[in-house]
CSV table of C-alpha atoms in Angstrom, one decimal:
chain,number,residue,atom,x,y,z
A,1,GLY,CA,0.0,0.1,-0.1
A,2,ILE,CA,0.9,3.5,-0.1
A,3,GLN,CA,3.2,4.8,2.1
A,4,VAL,CA,2.5,8.7,3.9
A,5,GLU,CA,5.6,9.9,5.3
A,6,GLN,CA,5.1,13.5,7.5
A,7,SER,CA,8.4,15.8,8.8
A,8,PRO,CA,9.0,17.1,11.2
A,9,PRO,CA,7.8,14.7,13.5
A,10,ASP,CA,8.1,17.6,16.6
A,11,LEU,CA,8.1,21.6,16.3
A,12,ILE,CA,8.0,24.3,18.6
A,13,LEU,CA,7.5,27.7,17.6
A,14,GLN,CA,7.5,30.9,19.1
A,15,GLU,CA,3.8,32.6,18.7
A,16,GLY,CA,4.0,35.1,15.5
A,17,ALA,CA,6.8,32.9,13.6
A,18,ASN,CA,5.7,31.1,10.1
A,19,SER,CA,6.3,27.0,9.9
A,20,THR,CA,6.0,24.7,7.2
A,21,LEU,CA,4.8,20.8,7.2
A,22,ARG,CA,6.2,18.2,4.7
A,23,CYS,CA,4.1,15.2,3.9
A,24,ASN,CA,6.0,12.6,1.3
A,25,PHE,CA,3.5,9.8,-0.2
A,26,SER,CA,4.5,7.1,-2.1
A,27,ASP,CA,2.2,7.0,-4.7
A,28,SER,CA,-0.2,8.5,-7.3
A,29,VAL,CA,-3.0,10.1,-5.1
A,30,ASN,CA,-6.4,11.0,-6.2
A,31,ASN,CA,-7.3,12.3,-2.5
A,32,LEU,CA,-4.8,14.5,-0.6
A,33,GLN,CA,-6.2,15.8,3.0
A,34,TRP,CA,-4.8,17.4,5.7
A,35,PHE,CA,-5.9,17.5,9.5
A,36,HIS,CA,-5.9,19.2,12.4
A,37,GLN,CA,-6.0,17.2,15.9
A,38,ASN,CA,-6.7,19.6,18.5
A,39,PRO,CA,-5.7,18.4,22.1
A,40,TRP,CA,-9.5,16.8,22.6
A,41,GLY,CA,-9.1,14.5,20.0
A,42,GLN,CA,-11.1,16.2,17.4
A,43,LEU,CA,-9.5,15.6,13.6
A,44,ILE,CA,-10.4,19.0,12.1
A,45,ASN,CA,-10.6,19.3,7.8
A,46,LEU,CA,-8.2,21.6,6.8
A,47,PHE,CA,-7.8,21.3,3.2
A,48,TYR,CA,-8.5,18.1,0.6
A,49,ILE,CA,-5.6,18.9,-2.1
A,50,PRO,CA,-4.8,15.9,-4.0
A,51,SER,CA,-3.3,18.7,-6.3
A,52,GLY,CA,-2.4,22.7,-6.5
A,53,THR,CA,-2.6,25.4,-4.1
A,54,LYS,CA,-5.0,26.1,-1.8
A,55,GLN,CA,-5.4,28.9,1.0
A,56,ASN,CA,-7.5,29.9,4.1
A,57,GLY,CA,-6.9,32.4,6.0
A,58,ARG,CA,-3.3,32.0,7.7
A,59,LEU,CA,-2.9,28.5,6.4
A,60,SER,CA,-2.0,27.5,3.1
A,61,ALA,CA,-1.4,24.5,1.0
A,62,THR,CA,0.4,23.1,-2.0
A,63,THR,CA,0.1,19.7,-3.1
A,64,VAL,CA,2.9,18.8,-6.4
A,65,ALA,CA,1.5,15.7,-7.6
A,66,THR,CA,4.0,14.7,-9.7
A,67,GLU,CA,6.6,14.7,-7.4
A,68,ARG,CA,4.6,13.0,-4.6
A,69,TYR,CA,4.6,15.6,-2.1
A,70,SER,CA,2.4,18.3,-0.4
A,71,LEU,CA,3.3,21.1,2.0
A,72,LEU,CA,1.2,23.0,4.6
A,73,TYR,CA,2.4,26.4,5.5
A,74,ILE,CA,0.8,28.1,9.0
A,75,SER,CA,1.8,31.9,9.3
A,76,SER,CA,1.7,34.0,12.5
A,77,SER,CA,1.3,30.7,14.3
A,78,GLN,CA,-0.9,31.2,17.1
A,79,THR,CA,-1.6,28.8,20.4
A,80,THR,CA,-4.4,28.0,19.3
A,81,ASP,CA,-2.6,26.0,16.1
A,82,SER,CA,-1.1,23.7,18.4
A,83,GLY,CA,-1.9,20.2,18.2
A,84,VAL,CA,-0.9,17.2,15.8
A,85,TYR,CA,-1.2,17.6,12.0
A,86,PHE,CA,-1.8,14.8,9.8
A,87,CYS,CA,-1.2,14.7,6.1
A,88,ALA,CA,-3.3,11.4,4.8
A,89,ALA,CA,-3.6,10.2,1.4
A,90,GLN,CA,-5.4,7.6,-1.3
A,91,PRO,CA,-3.6,6.5,-3.6
A,92,TYR,CA,-5.0,6.1,-7.4
A,93,SER,CA,-4.5,2.1,-7.7
A,94,GLY,CA,-4.1,-0.8,-6.2
A,95,ALA,CA,-4.2,-1.8,-2.7
A,96,GLY,CA,-6.1,0.7,-0.1
A,97,SER,CA,-6.9,3.2,-3.6
A,98,TYR,CA,-10.3,3.2,-1.3
A,99,GLN,CA,-9.3,4.6,1.8
A,100,LEU,CA,-7.0,7.1,3.5
A,101,THR,CA,-3.6,6.2,4.8
A,102,PHE,CA,-2.3,8.8,7.4
A,103,GLY,CA,1.2,9.6,8.2
A,104,LYS,CA,2.5,9.8,11.7
A,105,GLY,CA,1.9,13.4,12.3
A,106,THR,CA,3.6,16.4,12.8
A,107,LYS,CA,3.1,17.4,16.6
A,108,LEU,CA,3.3,21.8,16.8
A,109,SER,CA,3.9,23.4,20.1
A,110,VAL,CA,3.2,26.8,19.9
A,111,ILE,CA,4.3,29.0,22.7
A,112,PRO,CA,3.7,32.2,24.0
B,1,ASP,CA,-18.7,23.0,14.3
B,2,THR,CA,-18.5,19.0,13.3
B,3,GLU,CA,-21.9,17.4,11.3
B,4,VAL,CA,-20.7,14.1,12.5
B,5,THR,CA,-22.0,14.0,16.0
B,6,GLN,CA,-20.6,11.1,18.5
B,7,THR,CA,-22.2,9.9,21.7
B,8,PRO,CA,-21.1,9.3,24.0
B,9,LYS,CA,-17.7,11.2,24.2
B,10,HIS,CA,-16.6,9.6,27.4
B,11,LEU,CA,-17.4,5.7,27.9
B,12,VAL,CA,-15.5,3.3,31.0
B,13,MET,CA,-16.6,-0.1,30.7
B,14,GLY,CA,-15.8,-3.3,32.4
B,15,MET,CA,-14.7,-6.0,30.4
B,16,THR,CA,-17.6,-8.3,30.4
B,17,ASN,CA,-19.7,-5.2,29.5
B,18,LYS,CA,-22.0,-4.4,26.3
B,19,LYS,CA,-22.2,-1.1,25.5
B,20,SER,CA,-22.4,0.9,21.9
B,21,LEU,CA,-20.7,3.4,20.5
B,22,LYS,CA,-23.3,5.5,18.5
B,23,CYS,CA,-22.5,8.0,15.4
B,24,GLU,CA,-24.9,10.6,13.2
B,25,GLN,CA,-24.3,12.8,10.5
B,26,HIS,CA,-26.9,14.8,8.3
B,27,MET,CA,-24.5,15.7,5.3
B,28,GLY,CA,-26.2,12.7,2.9
B,29,HIS,CA,-22.9,11.0,2.8
B,30,ARG,CA,-22.9,7.5,1.9
B,31,ALA,CA,-20.2,6.5,3.2
B,32,MET,CA,-19.6,5.8,7.0
B,33,TYR,CA,-16.2,4.5,8.4
B,34,TRP,CA,-14.7,4.0,12.2
B,35,TYR,CA,-11.3,4.6,13.3
B,36,LYS,CA,-9.6,3.6,16.0
B,37,GLN,CA,-6.8,6.0,17.4
B,38,LYS,CA,-4.1,4.6,20.3
B,39,ALA,CA,-2.5,7.8,22.0
B,40,LYS,CA,0.1,9.6,19.9
B,41,LYS,CA,-0.7,7.1,17.2
B,42,PRO,CA,-2.3,8.2,13.7
B,43,PRO,CA,-5.7,6.6,13.3
B,44,GLU,CA,-6.4,3.4,11.7
B,45,LEU,CA,-9.1,2.3,9.7
B,46,MET,CA,-11.4,0.0,11.4
B,47,PHE,CA,-14.7,-0.8,9.3
B,48,VAL,CA,-16.0,1.1,6.3
B,49,TYR,CA,-19.8,1.2,5.9
B,50,SER,CA,-21.1,2.3,1.5
B,51,TYR,CA,-24.9,2.8,0.8
B,52,GLU,CA,-25.7,0.7,4.4
B,53,LYS,CA,-23.6,-2.2,3.5
B,54,LEU,CA,-20.1,-2.9,5.4
B,55,SER,CA,-17.7,-3.1,2.5
B,56,ILE,CA,-14.0,-3.6,4.7
B,57,ASN,CA,-13.7,-5.0,7.8
B,58,GLU,CA,-9.4,-4.4,8.5
B,59,SER,CA,-9.3,-8.0,10.3
B,60,VAL,CA,-10.7,-6.6,13.7
B,61,PRO,CA,-11.8,-8.8,16.5
B,62,SER,CA,-14.9,-10.3,16.8
B,63,ARG,CA,-15.4,-8.2,19.8
B,64,PHE,CA,-16.3,-5.3,17.9
B,65,SER,CA,-19.7,-5.1,16.0
B,66,PRO,CA,-20.8,-2.1,13.5
B,67,GLU,CA,-23.9,-1.9,12.3
B,68,CYS,CA,-25.6,0.4,10.0
B,69,PRO,CA,-29.1,1.2,11.0
B,70,ASN,CA,-29.7,3.8,8.3
B,71,SER,CA,-27.7,5.9,5.9
B,72,SER,CA,-27.0,8.2,8.9
B,73,LEU,CA,-26.7,6.3,11.5
B,74,LEU,CA,-23.4,4.2,12.6
B,75,ASN,CA,-23.2,2.0,15.6
B,76,LEU,CA,-20.1,0.1,17.3
B,77,HIS,CA,-21.4,-2.3,19.5
B,78,LEU,CA,-18.4,-3.7,22.3
B,79,HIS,CA,-18.4,-6.6,24.1
B,80,ALA,CA,-16.0,-8.3,26.2
B,81,LEU,CA,-13.0,-6.0,25.5
B,82,GLN,CA,-9.7,-5.9,26.5
B,83,PRO,CA,-7.8,-3.3,28.2
B,84,GLU,CA,-5.9,-2.7,25.5
B,85,ASP,CA,-8.5,-1.7,23.4
B,86,SER,CA,-8.6,1.5,25.5
B,87,ALA,CA,-8.5,4.3,22.7
B,88,LEU,CA,-10.2,7.1,20.8
B,89,TYR,CA,-12.8,5.8,18.6
B,90,LEU,CA,-13.5,7.7,15.7
B,91,CYS,CA,-16.7,8.1,13.3
B,92,ALA,CA,-15.9,9.9,9.7
B,93,SER,CA,-18.4,10.5,6.7
B,94,SER,CA,-17.9,11.2,3.0
B,95,GLN,CA,-19.9,11.4,0.2
B,96,GLU,CA,-19.3,8.2,-1.3
B,97,ARG,CA,-16.4,5.7,-0.9
B,98,THR,CA,-14.8,5.9,-4.4
B,99,ARG,CA,-11.4,5.5,-6.2
B,100,MET,CA,-11.6,9.7,-7.0
B,101,GLY,CA,-11.7,10.2,-3.2
B,102,ASN,CA,-14.0,12.4,-1.4
B,103,THR,CA,-13.3,15.2,1.6
B,104,ILE,CA,-13.7,12.8,4.4
B,105,TYR,CA,-15.0,14.2,8.0
B,106,PHE,CA,-14.5,13.2,11.4
B,107,GLY,CA,-16.5,13.3,14.9
B,108,GLU,CA,-15.1,14.5,17.9
B,109,GLY,CA,-14.6,11.1,18.9
B,110,SER,CA,-15.3,8.8,21.6
B,111,TRP,CA,-12.4,8.5,24.5
B,112,LEU,CA,-13.3,4.2,25.5
B,113,THR,CA,-11.3,3.0,28.8
B,114,VAL,CA,-11.6,-0.6,29.4
B,115,VAL,CA,-11.1,-1.6,33.2
């Protein structure tokens, strides 16, 4: 099945700083999503982005499907951005092609 | 606010108990999912229902029994669980389960502790 790798595993930021999270995937994808899991466990959709670039407020994401990676940008970070960011991918074909496979996540801590 | 609602949010049960987790969505989605998440790990797929029929069971032990009474509801019946089954159980839904992919939406989760 598809392999999804995220980096860095842990990130500590001062409030107001910018950051870039990376997701590499091993196969062509039909679906790629970024999620934020808050400390209470809820997984919140950030982006559905199998290709291209999207922006939502201080967050933006870019997926370069031909090179099999996606980036999540967080600008002017706030303490409420803390949590774990997951990338999840659905391969175009083969094993697991009907479901999302999650990476191990990036744990972000934003300190005041 | 999430449009996938899970109850209860917290559940403590003994190893001989029978309990159920419930999930409801009103987005008209036809695919519903159960995921299990252990601490510091990513969610792992357990079951997928598509058009109210079980389409994926990821080799989950029979002490977990899913049920989809209608297109809006998904239950997970729990019986004779082990302490290692303690985890966050997440319900999710998407418009359909297709190869082309659809945005998947998660509920807030049910924290389960087995004592």
